[in-house]
């Protein structure tokens, strides 16, 4: 039996109109139009039953209302997956697709697939709520992008195994699982192969690409004996029962733990949940990750003027930019409330 | 990236990290080389007494780094 697909399009691709119709409120069309017809033609395991249409401007300026309205339109309908886009390099459309995919995925507990260019701001918003296929920069790439969406939607609908990001052509989602690579391509073998290529001056591809960073102004030097100091860490050290369920990788949250009255961190009371290194040492001696004894000594000697009583901790491995920035901002709010001007930051 | 966001707010940060190249690539300004990845704050092969001294020395050094004027990203040993 054919599975049911619902597709989200903006006012332009839905044939409502151009920028003058960007305020178009969400509506539900039975059947297909434009890209949803193209998708329907390509799918072998599913059929597009409805198309949701919404203006990019309306979604951008009334996001919550638009999402709730879409939720009401879909209530009671049977469907197995949501498709959206492709959005190319259109920022508003990409963000709309990401918002709708995230909302529908969470409300109706179904998978969602979209497609956009790598620099589209929609790409990094909710990477774990959807598959985002790596798409073209402009609408001229529709013919290339739509088959990518159709291919992964078919795989999902057939219940086939979805491989890792590079193998399927979607952007990494920040999930981590064990896979057996063909021909025993262990990390050691791949590293040596990469190193040989580098030494021979041949082109090679890193497995850990890191984007070029914009810099922030260098904060002024501070004399810690006259400063208010806090300790923040991405080393994954948490209380032994991990009360806040800090994940071992791709973290979305941090813990905040009271150090008042403590001079040391004891084995058996703390542990590391960091999935990126051997935790044995930190479990035996938590102060290998958070050197509270040294800090207390410096505090007693007057070399640290004031030490903030809370310790902030999360895991840094595979934690994406959006979550890193958000967590840091949330931590800064706590720090500012206690007039902290100096931070010692521990990581791997 | 978290280090950078904290520094953006005007807070002076010392990033104690073993992977200093990564710290540089993600925009940390004051970087202090740590002992190792699984044991940043002391040498995991040393005795508990020596580790305690190493932690104290590393944190003392971190305070010096915090009070050092820099013109660009700098890795301290």
CSV table of C-alpha atoms in Angstrom, one decimal:
chain,number,residue,atom,x,y,z
A,1,UNK,CA,0.0,0.0,0.0
A,2,UNK,CA,1.2,3.5,-0.8
A,3,UNK,CA,2.2,5.6,2.1
A,4,UNK,CA,1.0,9.1,2.5
A,5,UNK,CA,3.2,12.2,2.1
A,6,UNK,CA,2.2,15.8,2.9
A,7,UNK,CA,4.4,18.5,1.5
A,8,UNK,CA,5.0,22.1,2.6
A,9,UNK,CA,5.6,24.8,0.0
A,10,UNK,CA,5.8,28.6,0.2
A,11,UNK,CA,3.5,31.0,-1.7
A,12,UNK,CA,5.8,31.2,-4.7
A,13,UNK,CA,6.3,27.5,-5.4
A,14,UNK,CA,2.6,26.9,-4.4
A,15,UNK,CA,1.5,29.1,-7.2
A,16,UNK,CA,-0.2,31.7,-5.0
A,17,UNK,CA,2.1,34.6,-6.1
A,18,UNK,CA,5.4,36.3,-5.5
A,19,UNK,CA,6.6,38.7,-2.8
A,20,UNK,CA,3.2,40.5,-3.0
A,21,UNK,CA,1.6,37.3,-1.6
A,22,UNK,CA,4.2,36.7,1.1
A,23,UNK,CA,1.7,37.3,3.8
A,24,UNK,CA,-0.5,34.4,2.6
A,25,UNK,CA,-1.8,32.5,5.6
A,26,UNK,CA,-1.4,28.7,5.8
A,27,UNK,CA,-3.9,26.7,3.7
A,28,UNK,CA,-4.2,23.1,2.8
A,29,UNK,CA,-4.6,22.0,-0.8
A,30,UNK,CA,-5.9,18.5,-1.5
A,31,UNK,CA,-3.5,17.0,-4.1
A,32,UNK,CA,-0.4,18.5,-5.6
A,33,UNK,CA,1.0,21.6,-7.2
A,34,UNK,CA,4.4,22.5,-8.7
A,35,UNK,CA,7.2,20.8,-6.6
A,36,UNK,CA,4.7,18.5,-4.8
A,37,UNK,CA,3.6,17.2,-8.2
A,38,UNK,CA,7.2,16.6,-9.1
A,39,UNK,CA,7.9,14.8,-5.8
A,40,UNK,CA,4.7,12.7,-6.3
A,41,UNK,CA,5.8,11.7,-9.7
A,42,UNK,CA,9.2,10.5,-8.5
A,43,UNK,CA,8.1,8.6,-5.3
A,44,UNK,CA,7.7,4.8,-5.6
A,45,UNK,CA,6.7,4.0,-2.1
A,46,UNK,CA,4.4,7.0,-1.4
A,47,UNK,CA,2.0,9.5,-2.8
A,48,UNK,CA,1.6,13.1,-2.0
A,49,UNK,CA,-1.9,13.5,-0.7
A,50,UNK,CA,-2.0,17.1,0.5
A,51,UNK,CA,0.1,20.3,0.0
A,52,UNK,CA,0.4,22.9,2.7
A,53,UNK,CA,0.9,26.4,1.4
A,54,UNK,CA,2.1,29.4,3.4
A,55,UNK,CA,3.7,32.8,2.6
A,56,UNK,CA,7.3,33.2,3.7
A,57,UNK,CA,6.5,36.6,5.2
A,58,UNK,CA,3.6,35.3,7.2
A,59,UNK,CA,5.7,32.4,8.6
A,60,UNK,CA,8.5,34.8,9.5
A,61,UNK,CA,6.4,37.3,11.3
A,62,UNK,CA,3.8,35.1,12.8
A,63,UNK,CA,5.7,31.9,13.3
A,64,UNK,CA,3.8,30.5,16.3
A,65,UNK,CA,0.4,31.3,14.8
A,66,UNK,CA,1.4,29.9,11.4
A,67,UNK,CA,2.6,26.6,13.0
A,68,UNK,CA,-0.4,26.2,15.1
A,69,UNK,CA,-2.7,26.8,12.1
A,70,UNK,CA,-0.8,24.2,10.2
A,71,UNK,CA,-1.1,21.8,13.1
A,72,UNK,CA,-4.9,22.3,13.1
A,73,UNK,CA,-5.1,21.8,9.3
A,74,UNK,CA,-3.2,18.5,9.6
A,75,UNK,CA,-5.2,17.3,12.7
A,76,UNK,CA,-7.2,14.2,11.8
A,77,UNK,CA,-5.4,13.6,8.5
A,78,UNK,CA,-3.5,10.3,8.0
A,79,UNK,CA,0.1,10.8,6.8
A,80,UNK,CA,3.5,9.1,7.2
A,81,UNK,CA,6.0,11.8,6.5
A,82,UNK,CA,6.4,15.5,5.9
A,83,UNK,CA,8.4,16.9,3.0
A,84,UNK,CA,9.3,20.6,2.7
A,85,UNK,CA,11.0,22.7,0.1
A,86,UNK,CA,13.6,22.5,-1.4
A,87,UNK,CA,14.5,26.0,-0.2
A,88,UNK,CA,17.9,26.5,-2.0
A,89,UNK,CA,19.6,29.6,-0.6
A,90,UNK,CA,16.4,31.4,0.3
A,91,UNK,CA,16.8,32.3,4.0
A,92,UNK,CA,13.2,32.9,4.8
A,93,UNK,CA,11.9,29.8,2.9
A,94,UNK,CA,14.7,27.6,4.5
A,95,UNK,CA,13.8,28.9,8.0
A,96,UNK,CA,10.1,28.2,7.2
A,97,UNK,CA,10.8,24.7,6.1
A,98,UNK,CA,12.9,24.0,9.2
A,99,UNK,CA,10.2,25.5,11.5
A,100,UNK,CA,7.4,23.4,9.9
A,101,UNK,CA,9.5,20.2,9.8
A,102,UNK,CA,10.4,20.6,13.5
A,103,UNK,CA,6.9,21.4,14.5
A,104,UNK,CA,5.2,18.7,12.6
A,105,UNK,CA,7.8,16.1,13.5
A,106,UNK,CA,7.3,16.9,17.2
A,107,UNK,CA,3.5,17.2,17.2
A,108,UNK,CA,2.7,14.2,15.0
A,109,UNK,CA,5.7,12.0,15.7
A,110,UNK,CA,6.5,11.4,12.0
A,111,UNK,CA,9.8,11.9,10.1
A,112,UNK,CA,10.4,15.1,8.1
A,113,UNK,CA,12.6,15.7,5.1
A,114,UNK,CA,13.7,19.0,3.6
A,115,UNK,CA,16.4,20.2,1.3
A,116,UNK,CA,18.4,23.4,1.1
A,117,UNK,CA,21.8,24.9,0.3
A,118,UNK,CA,24.5,24.5,3.0
A,119,UNK,CA,24.6,28.2,3.9
A,120,UNK,CA,20.9,28.5,4.4
A,121,UNK,CA,20.2,29.7,8.0
A,122,UNK,CA,17.4,27.1,8.2
A,123,UNK,CA,20.0,24.3,8.1
A,124,UNK,CA,21.3,24.6,11.7
A,125,UNK,CA,18.1,25.3,13.6
A,126,UNK,CA,16.7,21.9,14.4
A,127,UNK,CA,19.1,19.4,12.8
A,128,UNK,CA,17.8,16.5,14.9
A,129,UNK,CA,14.2,17.0,14.0
A,130,UNK,CA,14.6,16.3,10.3
A,131,UNK,CA,16.7,15.1,7.4
A,132,UNK,CA,18.0,18.1,5.4
A,133,UNK,CA,19.4,17.0,2.1
A,134,UNK,CA,22.3,19.0,0.8
A,135,UNK,CA,20.8,21.1,-2.0
A,136,UNK,CA,21.5,23.6,-4.7
A,137,UNK,CA,22.0,27.3,-4.3
A,138,UNK,CA,19.3,28.5,-6.6
A,139,UNK,CA,15.9,27.3,-8.0
A,140,UNK,CA,17.7,26.2,-11.1
A,141,UNK,CA,18.8,23.2,-9.1
A,142,UNK,CA,15.3,21.9,-8.5
A,143,UNK,CA,15.8,19.0,-11.0
A,144,UNK,CA,18.8,17.9,-8.9
A,145,UNK,CA,17.4,18.5,-5.5
A,146,UNK,CA,14.0,16.9,-5.9
A,147,UNK,CA,15.4,13.4,-6.7
A,148,UNK,CA,17.5,13.6,-3.5
A,149,UNK,CA,14.4,14.3,-1.4
A,150,UNK,CA,12.4,11.5,-3.2
A,151,UNK,CA,15.2,9.0,-2.7
A,152,UNK,CA,15.5,9.4,1.0
A,153,UNK,CA,11.7,9.7,1.5
A,154,UNK,CA,11.3,6.3,-0.4
A,155,UNK,CA,13.9,4.8,1.8
A,156,UNK,CA,12.2,6.0,5.0
A,157,UNK,CA,8.8,4.9,3.8
A,158,UNK,CA,10.1,1.4,2.9
A,159,UNK,CA,11.7,1.1,6.3
A,160,UNK,CA,15.2,0.8,4.8
A,161,UNK,CA,18.2,1.6,6.9
A,162,UNK,CA,19.2,5.2,6.7
A,163,UNK,CA,23.0,5.4,6.6
A,164,UNK,CA,25.2,8.2,7.9
A,165,UNK,CA,25.1,11.8,6.5
A,166,UNK,CA,27.8,11.6,3.8
A,167,UNK,CA,26.5,8.3,2.5
A,168,UNK,CA,22.9,9.6,2.1
A,169,UNK,CA,23.7,13.2,1.2
A,170,UNK,CA,22.0,14.9,4.2
A,171,UNK,CA,23.7,17.4,6.5
A,172,UNK,CA,25.0,15.8,9.8
A,173,UNK,CA,22.3,15.8,12.4
A,174,UNK,CA,24.4,15.4,15.5
A,175,UNK,CA,23.4,11.8,16.3
A,176,UNK,CA,26.1,9.3,17.1
A,177,UNK,CA,26.0,5.6,16.7
A,178,UNK,CA,28.4,2.7,16.0
A,179,UNK,CA,28.8,1.5,12.4
A,180,UNK,CA,30.9,-1.2,10.9
A,181,UNK,CA,32.7,0.2,7.9
A,182,UNK,CA,33.4,-2.0,4.9
A,183,UNK,CA,36.9,-3.5,4.5
A,184,UNK,CA,37.8,-2.8,8.1
A,185,UNK,CA,38.5,0.9,7.5
A,186,UNK,CA,39.3,1.6,11.1
A,187,UNK,CA,40.1,5.1,12.3
A,188,UNK,CA,43.8,4.1,12.5
A,189,UNK,CA,43.9,2.9,8.9
A,190,UNK,CA,42.0,6.0,7.7
A,191,UNK,CA,44.3,8.3,9.6
A,192,UNK,CA,47.5,6.7,8.3
A,193,UNK,CA,46.1,6.9,4.7
A,194,UNK,CA,45.2,10.6,5.2
A,195,UNK,CA,48.6,11.3,6.7
A,196,UNK,CA,50.4,9.6,3.8
A,197,UNK,CA,48.4,11.7,1.4
A,198,UNK,CA,49.3,14.9,3.3
A,199,UNK,CA,53.0,14.0,3.4
A,200,UNK,CA,52.9,13.3,-0.4
A,201,UNK,CA,51.3,16.6,-1.0
A,202,UNK,CA,48.2,14.9,-2.4
A,203,UNK,CA,44.7,16.2,-1.7
A,204,UNK,CA,42.9,14.6,1.2
A,205,UNK,CA,39.6,15.1,2.9
A,206,UNK,CA,39.3,15.7,6.6
A,207,UNK,CA,36.7,13.8,8.5
A,208,UNK,CA,36.3,16.7,11.0
A,209,UNK,CA,35.8,19.9,9.0
A,210,UNK,CA,35.8,23.0,11.1
A,211,UNK,CA,34.3,26.2,9.7
A,212,UNK,CA,36.4,29.4,9.8
A,213,UNK,CA,35.4,31.4,12.8
A,214,UNK,CA,34.7,35.0,13.2
A,215,UNK,CA,36.7,36.4,16.2
A,216,UNK,CA,35.4,38.2,19.2
A,217,UNK,CA,37.2,41.2,20.7
A,218,UNK,CA,39.9,40.1,23.3
A,219,UNK,CA,38.6,40.9,26.8
A,220,UNK,CA,40.9,42.9,29.0
A,221,UNK,CA,43.4,41.2,31.3
A,222,UNK,CA,42.2,40.8,34.8
A,223,UNK,CA,43.9,40.3,38.1
A,224,UNK,CA,42.1,37.3,39.6
A,225,UNK,CA,42.8,38.5,43.2
A,226,UNK,CA,40.5,41.4,42.4
A,227,UNK,CA,38.1,39.5,40.2
A,228,UNK,CA,35.0,37.4,40.4
A,229,UNK,CA,35.9,34.0,38.9
A,230,UNK,CA,33.8,31.0,37.7
A,231,UNK,CA,34.6,27.6,36.3
A,232,UNK,CA,32.9,26.3,33.2
A,233,UNK,CA,33.7,23.0,31.5
A,234,UNK,CA,32.9,20.9,28.5
A,235,UNK,CA,34.7,18.0,30.0
A,236,UNK,CA,31.6,16.0,30.8
A,237,UNK,CA,32.0,15.9,34.6
A,238,UNK,CA,28.6,15.4,36.4
A,239,UNK,CA,27.3,14.2,39.7
A,240,UNK,CA,27.5,10.4,39.9
A,241,UNK,CA,23.8,9.9,39.1
A,242,UNK,CA,23.9,12.5,36.3
A,243,UNK,CA,20.6,14.1,37.5
A,244,UNK,CA,20.2,16.3,34.4
A,245,UNK,CA,20.9,13.5,32.0
A,246,UNK,CA,23.8,15.3,30.3
A,247,UNK,CA,24.4,13.3,27.1
A,248,UNK,CA,27.7,11.8,26.2
A,249,UNK,CA,27.8,13.6,22.8
A,250,UNK,CA,25.9,16.2,20.8
A,251,UNK,CA,24.8,17.9,24.0
A,252,UNK,CA,21.8,20.2,24.1
A,253,UNK,CA,22.0,21.1,27.8
A,254,UNK,CA,24.3,21.8,30.7
A,255,UNK,CA,24.3,21.1,34.4
A,256,UNK,CA,24.8,23.7,37.1
A,257,UNK,CA,26.0,22.2,40.4
A,258,UNK,CA,26.6,23.8,43.8
A,259,UNK,CA,30.1,23.8,45.1
A,260,UNK,CA,29.4,25.6,48.3
A,261,UNK,CA,31.1,24.0,51.3
A,262,UNK,CA,33.1,21.7,49.1
A,263,UNK,CA,36.9,21.7,48.9
A,264,UNK,CA,37.4,18.7,46.8
A,265,UNK,CA,35.5,16.6,44.3
A,266,UNK,CA,35.5,12.9,45.3
A,267,UNK,CA,35.6,9.7,43.3
A,268,UNK,CA,32.2,8.0,43.6
A,269,UNK,CA,30.4,11.3,43.9
A,270,UNK,CA,31.3,12.5,40.4
A,271,UNK,CA,31.8,10.9,37.0
A,272,UNK,CA,32.5,11.8,33.4
A,273,UNK,CA,29.9,11.2,30.8
A,274,UNK,CA,32.0,12.6,28.0
A,275,UNK,CA,31.9,10.1,25.0
A,276,UNK,CA,35.0,11.5,23.3
A,277,UNK,CA,37.7,10.2,25.7
A,278,UNK,CA,38.5,7.3,28.1
A,279,UNK,CA,36.6,8.3,31.2
A,280,UNK,CA,38.4,6.0,33.6
A,281,UNK,CA,40.9,8.6,34.9
A,282,UNK,CA,38.3,11.3,35.5
A,283,UNK,CA,36.0,8.8,37.2
A,284,UNK,CA,38.9,7.8,39.6
A,285,UNK,CA,39.9,11.4,40.1
A,286,UNK,CA,37.2,14.0,39.2
A,287,UNK,CA,39.7,16.8,39.8
A,288,UNK,CA,41.5,15.8,36.6
A,289,UNK,CA,38.6,17.5,34.9
A,290,UNK,CA,37.6,20.2,37.6
A,291,UNK,CA,40.6,21.1,39.9
A,292,UNK,CA,38.5,22.3,42.8
A,293,UNK,CA,41.3,21.7,45.4
A,294,UNK,CA,43.7,23.9,43.5
A,295,UNK,CA,41.0,26.6,43.1
A,296,UNK,CA,40.2,26.5,46.8
A,297,UNK,CA,43.9,26.8,47.7
A,298,UNK,CA,44.3,29.9,45.4
A,299,UNK,CA,41.1,31.3,46.9
A,300,UNK,CA,42.5,30.8,50.5
A,301,UNK,CA,45.7,32.5,49.5
A,302,UNK,CA,43.8,35.5,48.2
A,303,UNK,CA,44.9,34.9,44.6
A,304,UNK,CA,41.3,34.4,43.6
A,305,UNK,CA,39.2,37.3,44.9
A,306,UNK,CA,35.8,35.6,44.7
A,307,UNK,CA,34.9,32.1,43.4
A,308,UNK,CA,31.4,31.7,42.0
A,309,UNK,CA,29.7,28.8,44.0
A,310,UNK,CA,28.2,27.1,40.9
A,311,UNK,CA,30.1,24.8,38.5
A,312,UNK,CA,28.7,24.7,34.9
A,313,UNK,CA,29.3,21.5,32.9
A,314,UNK,CA,28.4,19.8,29.6
A,315,UNK,CA,30.0,17.6,27.0
A,316,UNK,CA,31.8,19.3,24.2
A,317,UNK,CA,32.1,16.5,21.6
A,318,UNK,CA,29.9,16.8,18.6
A,319,UNK,CA,27.9,19.6,20.2
A,320,UNK,CA,26.7,21.8,17.4
A,321,UNK,CA,27.2,25.5,17.0
A,322,UNK,CA,23.6,26.4,17.7
A,323,UNK,CA,23.4,24.6,21.0
A,324,UNK,CA,26.9,25.7,22.0
A,325,UNK,CA,26.0,29.3,21.5
A,326,UNK,CA,22.7,29.0,23.3
A,327,UNK,CA,24.1,27.2,26.3
A,328,UNK,CA,27.0,29.7,26.6
A,329,UNK,CA,24.4,32.6,26.5
A,330,UNK,CA,22.3,30.9,29.2
A,331,UNK,CA,25.5,30.4,31.3
A,332,UNK,CA,26.5,34.0,30.8
A,333,UNK,CA,23.1,35.1,32.2
A,334,UNK,CA,23.8,33.2,35.5
A,335,UNK,CA,27.4,34.6,35.6
A,336,UNK,CA,26.3,38.2,35.0
A,337,UNK,CA,23.7,37.8,37.8
A,338,UNK,CA,26.7,37.2,40.1
A,339,UNK,CA,28.9,39.9,38.5
A,340,UNK,CA,31.4,37.4,37.3
A,341,UNK,CA,34.1,39.0,35.1
A,342,UNK,CA,36.5,36.1,34.8
A,343,UNK,CA,36.1,32.4,33.7
A,344,UNK,CA,38.4,29.4,33.8
A,345,UNK,CA,37.1,27.1,31.0
A,346,UNK,CA,38.2,23.5,31.0
A,347,UNK,CA,37.8,21.2,28.0
A,348,UNK,CA,39.3,18.2,26.3
B,1,UNK,CA,32.5,28.1,20.6
B,2,UNK,CA,31.2,28.4,24.1
B,3,UNK,CA,34.4,30.1,25.2
B,4,UNK,CA,34.0,32.7,22.4
B,5,UNK,CA,30.3,33.3,23.4
B,6,UNK,CA,31.3,33.9,27.0
B,7,UNK,CA,34.1,36.3,26.0
B,8,UNK,CA,31.7,38.1,23.7
B,9,UNK,CA,29.9,39.2,26.9
B,10,UNK,CA,33.0,41.0,28.1
B,11,UNK,CA,34.1,38.2,30.5
B,12,UNK,CA,37.8,37.4,30.3
B,13,UNK,CA,38.3,33.7,29.7
B,14,UNK,CA,41.2,31.3,29.8
B,15,UNK,CA,40.6,28.2,27.8
B,16,UNK,CA,42.5,25.3,29.4
B,17,UNK,CA,42.6,22.7,26.7
B,18,UNK,CA,44.8,19.9,25.4
B,19,UNK,CA,43.7,20.3,21.8
B,20,UNK,CA,45.0,23.9,21.5
B,21,UNK,CA,44.7,23.9,17.7
B,22,UNK,CA,41.0,23.2,18.0
B,23,UNK,CA,40.7,25.9,20.7
B,24,UNK,CA,42.3,28.3,18.2
B,25,UNK,CA,40.1,27.2,15.3
B,26,UNK,CA,36.9,27.9,17.3
B,27,UNK,CA,38.0,31.4,18.3
B,28,UNK,CA,39.3,31.2,21.9
B,29,UNK,CA,41.7,34.0,22.7
B,30,UNK,CA,43.7,33.0,25.8
B,31,UNK,CA,44.5,29.4,25.5
B,32,UNK,CA,46.5,27.4,28.1
B,33,UNK,CA,47.8,24.0,27.1
B,34,UNK,CA,46.4,21.2,29.3
B,35,UNK,CA,48.0,17.8,30.2
B,36,UNK,CA,46.0,15.5,28.1
B,37,UNK,CA,42.5,14.9,26.6
B,38,UNK,CA,41.2,12.5,29.3
B,39,UNK,CA,43.0,14.2,32.1
B,40,UNK,CA,43.3,18.0,31.4
B,41,UNK,CA,44.3,19.2,34.8
B,42,UNK,CA,47.2,16.9,35.7
B,43,UNK,CA,49.4,14.0,34.4
B,44,UNK,CA,47.2,10.9,34.8
B,45,UNK,CA,50.3,8.7,35.2
B,46,UNK,CA,51.6,10.6,38.2
B,47,UNK,CA,51.0,9.9,41.9
B,48,UNK,CA,48.1,11.7,43.6
B,49,UNK,CA,50.5,14.0,45.4
B,50,UNK,CA,52.2,15.1,42.3
B,51,UNK,CA,48.9,15.5,40.5
B,52,UNK,CA,47.7,17.8,43.2
B,53,UNK,CA,50.8,20.0,42.7
B,54,UNK,CA,50.3,20.0,39.0
B,55,UNK,CA,46.7,21.1,39.4
B,56,UNK,CA,47.8,23.9,41.6
B,57,UNK,CA,50.5,25.0,39.2
B,58,UNK,CA,48.2,24.8,36.2
B,59,UNK,CA,45.5,26.9,37.9
B,60,UNK,CA,48.2,29.4,39.0
B,61,UNK,CA,49.4,29.6,35.5
B,62,UNK,CA,45.7,30.1,34.3
B,63,UNK,CA,45.5,33.1,36.6
B,64,UNK,CA,48.7,34.6,35.1
B,65,UNK,CA,47.3,34.0,31.6
B,66,UNK,CA,44.1,35.8,32.6
B,67,UNK,CA,46.1,38.8,33.7
B,68,UNK,CA,48.3,38.9,30.5
B,69,UNK,CA,47.7,41.6,27.8
B,70,UNK,CA,47.4,39.9,24.4
B,71,UNK,CA,47.0,41.4,20.9
B,72,UNK,CA,46.0,38.2,19.2
B,73,UNK,CA,45.0,34.6,19.9
B,74,UNK,CA,47.8,33.2,22.1
B,75,UNK,CA,48.6,29.7,23.2
B,76,UNK,CA,50.4,29.6,26.6
B,77,UNK,CA,52.3,26.6,27.9
